């Protein structure tokens, strides 16, 4: 699997878990539209450290 795809999937999962935990512990309910939106946003724009890096592989 491509490194970019792995980074995007990991980022999307991290955003989804953070949204679920935040909604559950802060608001006592999970806002599924927020979870879906952050998951799609995390897949579109992953945070992987250095921005604009060039992969040598």
mmCIF file of N, CA, C and O in Angstrom:
data_model
loop_
_atom_site.group_PDB
_atom_site.id
_atom_site.type_symbol
_atom_site.label_atom_id
_atom_site.label_comp_id
_atom_site.label_asym_id
_atom_site.label_seq_id
_atom_site.Cartn_x
_atom_site.Cartn_y
_atom_site.Cartn_z
ATOM 1 N N UNK A 1 0.847 -1.178 0.000
ATOM 2 C CA UNK A 1 0.000 0.000 0.000
ATOM 3 C C UNK A 1 0.889 1.235 0.000
ATOM 4 O O UNK A 1 1.928 1.267 0.638
ATOM 5 N N UNK A 2 0.457 2.219 -0.707
ATOM 6 C CA UNK A 2 1.209 3.452 -0.843
ATOM 7 C C UNK A 2 1.327 4.173 0.510
ATOM 8 O O UNK A 2 0.411 4.150 1.320
ATOM 9 N N UNK A 3 2.465 4.816 0.757
ATOM 10 C CA UNK A 3 2.686 5.513 2.025
ATOM 11 C C UNK A 3 1.692 6.653 2.222
ATOM 12 O O UNK A 3 1.219 6.881 3.326
ATOM 13 N N UNK A 4 1.352 7.340 1.163
ATOM 14 C CA UNK A 4 0.377 8.428 1.283
ATOM 15 C C UNK A 4 -0.994 7.911 1.699
ATOM 16 O O UNK A 4 -1.674 8.547 2.500
ATOM 17 N N UNK A 5 -1.397 6.792 1.145
ATOM 18 C CA UNK A 5 -2.698 6.218 1.505
ATOM 19 C C UNK A 5 -2.686 5.786 2.970
ATOM 20 O O UNK A 5 -3.659 6.017 3.701
ATOM 21 N N UNK A 6 -1.603 5.173 3.415
ATOM 22 C CA UNK A 6 -1.488 4.783 4.828
ATOM 23 C C UNK A 6 -1.576 5.999 5.741
ATOM 24 O O UNK A 6 -2.282 5.983 6.748
ATOM 25 N N UNK A 7 -0.865 7.064 5.393
ATOM 26 C CA UNK A 7 -0.897 8.287 6.200
ATOM 27 C C UNK A 7 -2.304 8.871 6.250
ATOM 28 O O UNK A 7 -2.761 9.327 7.294
ATOM 29 N N UNK A 8 -2.992 8.850 5.142
ATOM 30 C CA UNK A 8 -4.351 9.400 5.094
ATOM 31 C C UNK A 8 -5.326 8.569 5.914
ATOM 32 O O UNK A 8 -6.178 9.122 6.604
ATOM 33 N N UNK A 9 -5.208 7.255 5.853
ATOM 34 C CA UNK A 9 -6.100 6.387 6.629
ATOM 35 C C UNK A 9 -5.843 6.558 8.123
ATOM 36 O O UNK A 9 -6.782 6.667 8.922
ATOM 37 N N UNK A 10 -4.587 6.609 8.519
ATOM 38 C CA UNK A 10 -4.249 6.802 9.929
ATOM 39 C C UNK A 10 -4.753 8.158 10.411
ATOM 40 O O UNK A 10 -5.301 8.277 11.509
ATOM 41 N N UNK A 11 -4.580 9.183 9.597
ATOM 42 C CA UNK A 11 -5.042 10.515 9.972
ATOM 43 C C UNK A 11 -6.569 10.546 10.098
ATOM 44 O O UNK A 11 -7.110 11.132 11.046
ATOM 45 N N UNK A 12 -7.270 9.920 9.173
ATOM 46 C CA UNK A 12 -8.733 9.890 9.229
ATOM 47 C C UNK A 12 -9.216 9.151 10.471
ATOM 48 O O UNK A 12 -10.163 9.593 11.143
ATOM 49 N N UNK A 13 -8.581 8.049 10.810
ATOM 50 C CA UNK A 13 -8.959 7.309 12.014
ATOM 51 C C UNK A 13 -8.679 8.117 13.279
ATOM 52 O O UNK A 13 -9.469 8.086 14.224
ATOM 53 N N UNK A 14 -7.571 8.831 13.299
ATOM 54 C CA UNK A 14 -7.242 9.650 14.470
ATOM 55 C C UNK A 14 -8.278 10.756 14.659
ATOM 56 O O UNK A 14 -8.722 11.015 15.780
ATOM 57 N N UNK A 15 -8.673 11.419 13.570
ATOM 58 C CA UNK A 15 -9.701 12.453 13.657
ATOM 59 C C UNK A 15 -11.027 11.861 14.131
ATOM 60 O O UNK A 15 -11.731 12.475 14.944
ATOM 61 N N UNK A 16 -11.390 10.685 13.616
ATOM 62 C CA UNK A 16 -12.661 10.065 14.004
ATOM 63 C C UNK A 16 -12.661 9.698 15.487
ATOM 64 O O UNK A 16 -13.634 9.961 16.195
ATOM 65 N N UNK A 17 -11.590 9.103 15.962
ATOM 66 C CA UNK A 17 -11.502 8.726 17.374
ATOM 67 C C UNK A 17 -11.539 9.967 18.267
ATOM 68 O O UNK A 17 -12.229 9.984 19.293
ATOM 69 N N UNK A 18 -10.825 11.002 17.868
ATOM 70 C CA UNK A 18 -10.831 12.237 18.659
ATOM 71 C C UNK A 18 -12.228 12.850 18.703
ATOM 72 O O UNK A 18 -12.676 13.316 19.758
ATOM 73 N N UNK A 19 -12.952 12.838 17.586
ATOM 74 C CA UNK A 19 -14.305 13.398 17.557
ATOM 75 C C UNK A 19 -15.259 12.583 18.418
ATOM 76 O O UNK A 19 -16.104 13.144 19.126
ATOM 77 N N UNK A 20 -15.135 11.261 18.392
ATOM 78 C CA UNK A 20 -15.998 10.405 19.205
ATOM 79 C C UNK A 20 -15.724 10.620 20.686
ATOM 80 O O UNK A 20 -16.651 10.794 21.485
ATOM 81 N N UNK A 21 -14.450 10.623 21.067
ATOM 82 C CA UNK A 21 -14.115 10.819 22.474
ATOM 83 C C UNK A 21 -14.515 12.199 22.963
ATOM 84 O O UNK A 21 -15.043 12.348 24.066
ATOM 85 N N UNK A 22 -14.258 13.221 22.174
ATOM 86 C CA UNK A 22 -14.614 14.579 22.560
ATOM 87 C C UNK A 22 -16.129 14.709 22.730
ATOM 88 O O UNK A 22 -16.599 15.271 23.713
ATOM 89 N N UNK A 23 -16.878 14.181 21.780
ATOM 90 C CA UNK A 23 -18.326 14.261 21.876
ATOM 91 C C UNK A 23 -18.875 13.485 23.055
ATOM 92 O O UNK A 23 -19.806 13.931 23.730
ATOM 93 N N UNK A 24 -18.306 12.336 23.324
ATOM 94 C CA UNK A 24 -18.802 11.500 24.411
ATOM 95 C C UNK A 24 -18.492 12.091 25.775
ATOM 96 O O UNK A 24 -19.361 12.151 26.643
ATOM 97 N N UNK A 25 -17.267 12.542 25.974
ATOM 98 C CA UNK A 25 -16.869 13.020 27.299
ATOM 99 C C UNK A 25 -17.279 14.466 27.576
ATOM 100 O O UNK A 25 -17.541 14.829 28.714
ATOM 101 N N UNK A 26 -17.348 15.297 26.567
ATOM 102 C CA UNK A 26 -17.686 16.702 26.777
ATOM 103 C C UNK A 26 -19.197 16.938 26.700
ATOM 104 O O UNK A 26 -19.779 17.603 27.551
ATOM 105 N N UNK A 27 -19.854 16.373 25.681
ATOM 106 C CA UNK A 27 -21.268 16.660 25.449
ATOM 107 C C UNK A 27 -22.199 15.504 25.817
ATOM 108 O O UNK A 27 -23.409 15.633 25.681
ATOM 109 N N UNK A 28 -21.663 14.375 26.254
ATOM 110 C CA UNK A 28 -22.432 13.185 26.627
ATOM 111 C C UNK A 28 -23.268 12.610 25.483
ATOM 112 O O UNK A 28 -24.218 11.869 25.717
ATOM 113 N N UNK A 29 -22.943 12.960 24.269
ATOM 114 C CA UNK A 29 -23.575 12.363 23.094
ATOM 115 C C UNK A 29 -22.612 12.497 21.919
ATOM 116 O O UNK A 29 -21.807 13.418 21.869
ATOM 117 N N UNK A 30 -22.711 11.570 21.003
ATOM 118 C CA UNK A 30 -21.809 11.574 19.860
ATOM 119 C C UNK A 30 -22.529 12.199 18.673
ATOM 120 O O UNK A 30 -23.609 11.755 18.293
ATOM 121 N N UNK A 31 -21.934 13.215 18.109
ATOM 122 C CA UNK A 31 -22.482 13.882 16.929
ATOM 123 C C UNK A 31 -21.894 13.198 15.694
ATOM 124 O O UNK A 31 -20.760 13.468 15.309
ATOM 125 N N UNK A 32 -22.673 12.309 15.074
ATOM 126 C CA UNK A 32 -22.154 11.487 13.986
ATOM 127 C C UNK A 32 -21.850 12.290 12.734
ATOM 128 O O UNK A 32 -20.970 11.922 11.951
ATOM 129 N N UNK A 33 -22.554 13.384 12.515
ATOM 130 C CA UNK A 33 -22.234 14.209 11.355
ATOM 131 C C UNK A 33 -20.863 14.868 11.525
ATOM 132 O O UNK A 33 -20.113 15.003 10.553
ATOM 133 N N UNK A 34 -20.521 15.248 12.753
ATOM 134 C CA UNK A 34 -19.198 15.808 13.028
ATOM 135 C C UNK A 34 -18.113 14.744 12.846
ATOM 136 O O UNK A 34 -17.061 15.011 12.263
ATOM 137 N N UNK A 35 -18.384 13.533 13.314
ATOM 138 C CA UNK A 35 -17.423 12.439 13.159
ATOM 139 C C UNK A 35 -17.191 12.156 11.681
ATOM 140 O O UNK A 35 -16.048 12.022 11.234
ATOM 141 N N UNK A 36 -18.261 12.076 10.897
ATOM 142 C CA UNK A 36 -18.122 11.817 9.464
ATOM 143 C C UNK A 36 -17.370 12.945 8.769
ATOM 144 O O UNK A 36 -16.482 12.699 7.943
ATOM 145 N N UNK A 37 -17.694 14.180 9.110
ATOM 146 C CA UNK A 37 -17.018 15.318 8.499
ATOM 147 C C UNK A 37 -15.533 15.368 8.825
ATOM 148 O O UNK A 37 -14.704 15.613 7.948
ATOM 149 N N UNK A 38 -15.193 15.116 10.081
ATOM 150 C CA UNK A 38 -13.772 15.121 10.450
ATOM 151 C C UNK A 38 -13.026 13.929 9.854
ATOM 152 O O UNK A 38 -11.844 14.042 9.533
ATOM 153 N N UNK A 39 -13.710 12.803 9.696
ATOM 154 C CA UNK A 39 -13.071 11.654 9.069
ATOM 155 C C UNK A 39 -12.753 11.945 7.605
ATOM 156 O O UNK A 39 -11.646 11.672 7.135
ATOM 157 N N UNK A 40 -13.699 12.519 6.896
ATOM 158 C CA UNK A 40 -13.442 12.880 5.495
ATOM 159 C C UNK A 40 -12.383 13.968 5.388
ATOM 160 O O UNK A 40 -11.531 13.936 4.503
ATOM 161 N N UNK A 41 -12.432 14.922 6.299
ATOM 162 C CA UNK A 41 -11.415 15.972 6.306
ATOM 163 C C UNK A 41 -10.036 15.438 6.647
ATOM 164 O O UNK A 41 -9.038 15.876 6.091
ATOM 165 N N UNK A 42 -9.975 14.488 7.566
ATOM 166 C CA UNK A 42 -8.697 13.882 7.916
ATOM 167 C C UNK A 42 -8.118 13.060 6.780
ATOM 168 O O UNK A 42 -6.902 12.969 6.616
ATOM 169 N N UNK A 43 -8.994 12.459 5.975
ATOM 170 C CA UNK A 43 -8.506 11.705 4.820
ATOM 171 C C UNK A 43 -8.036 12.647 3.720
ATOM 172 O O UNK A 43 -7.083 12.357 3.013
ATOM 173 N N UNK A 44 -8.688 13.798 3.604
ATOM 174 C CA UNK A 44 -8.344 14.750 2.554
ATOM 175 C C UNK A 44 -7.060 15.503 2.882
ATOM 176 O O UNK A 44 -6.227 15.729 2.014
ATOM 177 N N UNK A 45 -6.888 15.875 4.153
ATOM 178 C CA UNK A 45 -5.735 16.687 4.545
ATOM 179 C C UNK A 45 -5.072 16.065 5.770
ATOM 180 O O UNK A 45 -5.339 16.458 6.894
ATOM 181 N N UNK A 46 -4.221 15.052 5.566
ATOM 182 C CA UNK A 46 -3.588 14.409 6.721
ATOM 183 C C UNK A 46 -2.473 15.260 7.310
ATOM 184 O O UNK A 46 -1.785 15.984 6.597
ATOM 185 N N UNK A 47 -2.318 15.164 8.610
ATOM 186 C CA UNK A 47 -1.211 15.827 9.295
ATOM 187 C C UNK A 47 -0.131 14.772 9.487
ATOM 188 O O UNK A 47 -0.283 13.845 10.273
ATOM 189 N N UNK A 48 0.948 14.882 8.748
ATOM 190 C CA UNK A 48 1.975 13.846 8.767
ATOM 191 C C UNK A 48 3.351 14.378 9.120
ATOM 192 O O UNK A 48 4.354 13.754 8.823
ATOM 193 N N UNK A 49 3.426 15.515 9.719
ATOM 194 C CA UNK A 49 4.744 16.046 10.082
ATOM 195 C C UNK A 49 5.127 17.172 9.150
ATOM 196 O O UNK A 49 4.504 18.210 9.123
ATOM 197 N N UNK A 50 6.141 16.952 8.340
ATOM 198 C CA UNK A 50 6.623 17.981 7.447
ATOM 199 C C UNK A 50 5.669 18.116 6.263
ATOM 200 O O UNK A 50 5.334 17.140 5.595
ATOM 201 N N UNK A 51 5.243 19.337 5.986
ATOM 202 C CA UNK A 51 4.387 19.574 4.850
ATOM 203 C C UNK A 51 5.236 19.810 3.608
ATOM 204 O O UNK A 51 6.265 20.464 3.665
ATOM 205 N N UNK A 52 4.821 19.243 2.518
ATOM 206 C CA UNK A 52 5.546 19.437 1.269
ATOM 207 C C UNK A 52 6.809 18.608 1.165
ATOM 208 O O UNK A 52 7.681 18.934 0.381
ATOM 209 N N UNK A 53 6.911 17.551 1.945
ATOM 210 C CA UNK A 53 8.119 16.742 1.885
ATOM 211 C C UNK A 53 8.106 15.887 0.618
ATOM 212 O O UNK A 53 7.066 15.555 0.066
ATOM 213 N N UNK A 54 9.252 15.539 0.167
ATOM 214 C CA UNK A 54 9.407 14.711 -1.012
ATOM 215 C C UNK A 54 9.766 13.290 -0.566
ATOM 216 O O UNK A 54 10.773 13.098 0.120
ATOM 217 N N UNK A 55 8.950 12.331 -0.924
ATOM 218 C CA UNK A 55 9.240 10.932 -0.595
ATOM 219 C C UNK A 55 10.246 10.382 -1.593
ATOM 220 O O UNK A 55 10.084 10.515 -2.810
ATOM 221 N N UNK A 56 11.271 9.755 -1.089
ATOM 222 C CA UNK A 56 12.312 9.199 -1.941
ATOM 223 C C UNK A 56 11.962 7.795 -2.413
ATOM 224 O O UNK A 56 12.583 7.264 -3.292
ATOM 225 N N UNK A 57 10.943 7.186 -1.795
ATOM 226 C CA UNK A 57 10.618 5.796 -2.159
ATOM 227 C C UNK A 57 9.633 5.705 -3.286
ATOM 228 O O UNK A 57 9.021 6.538 -3.763
#
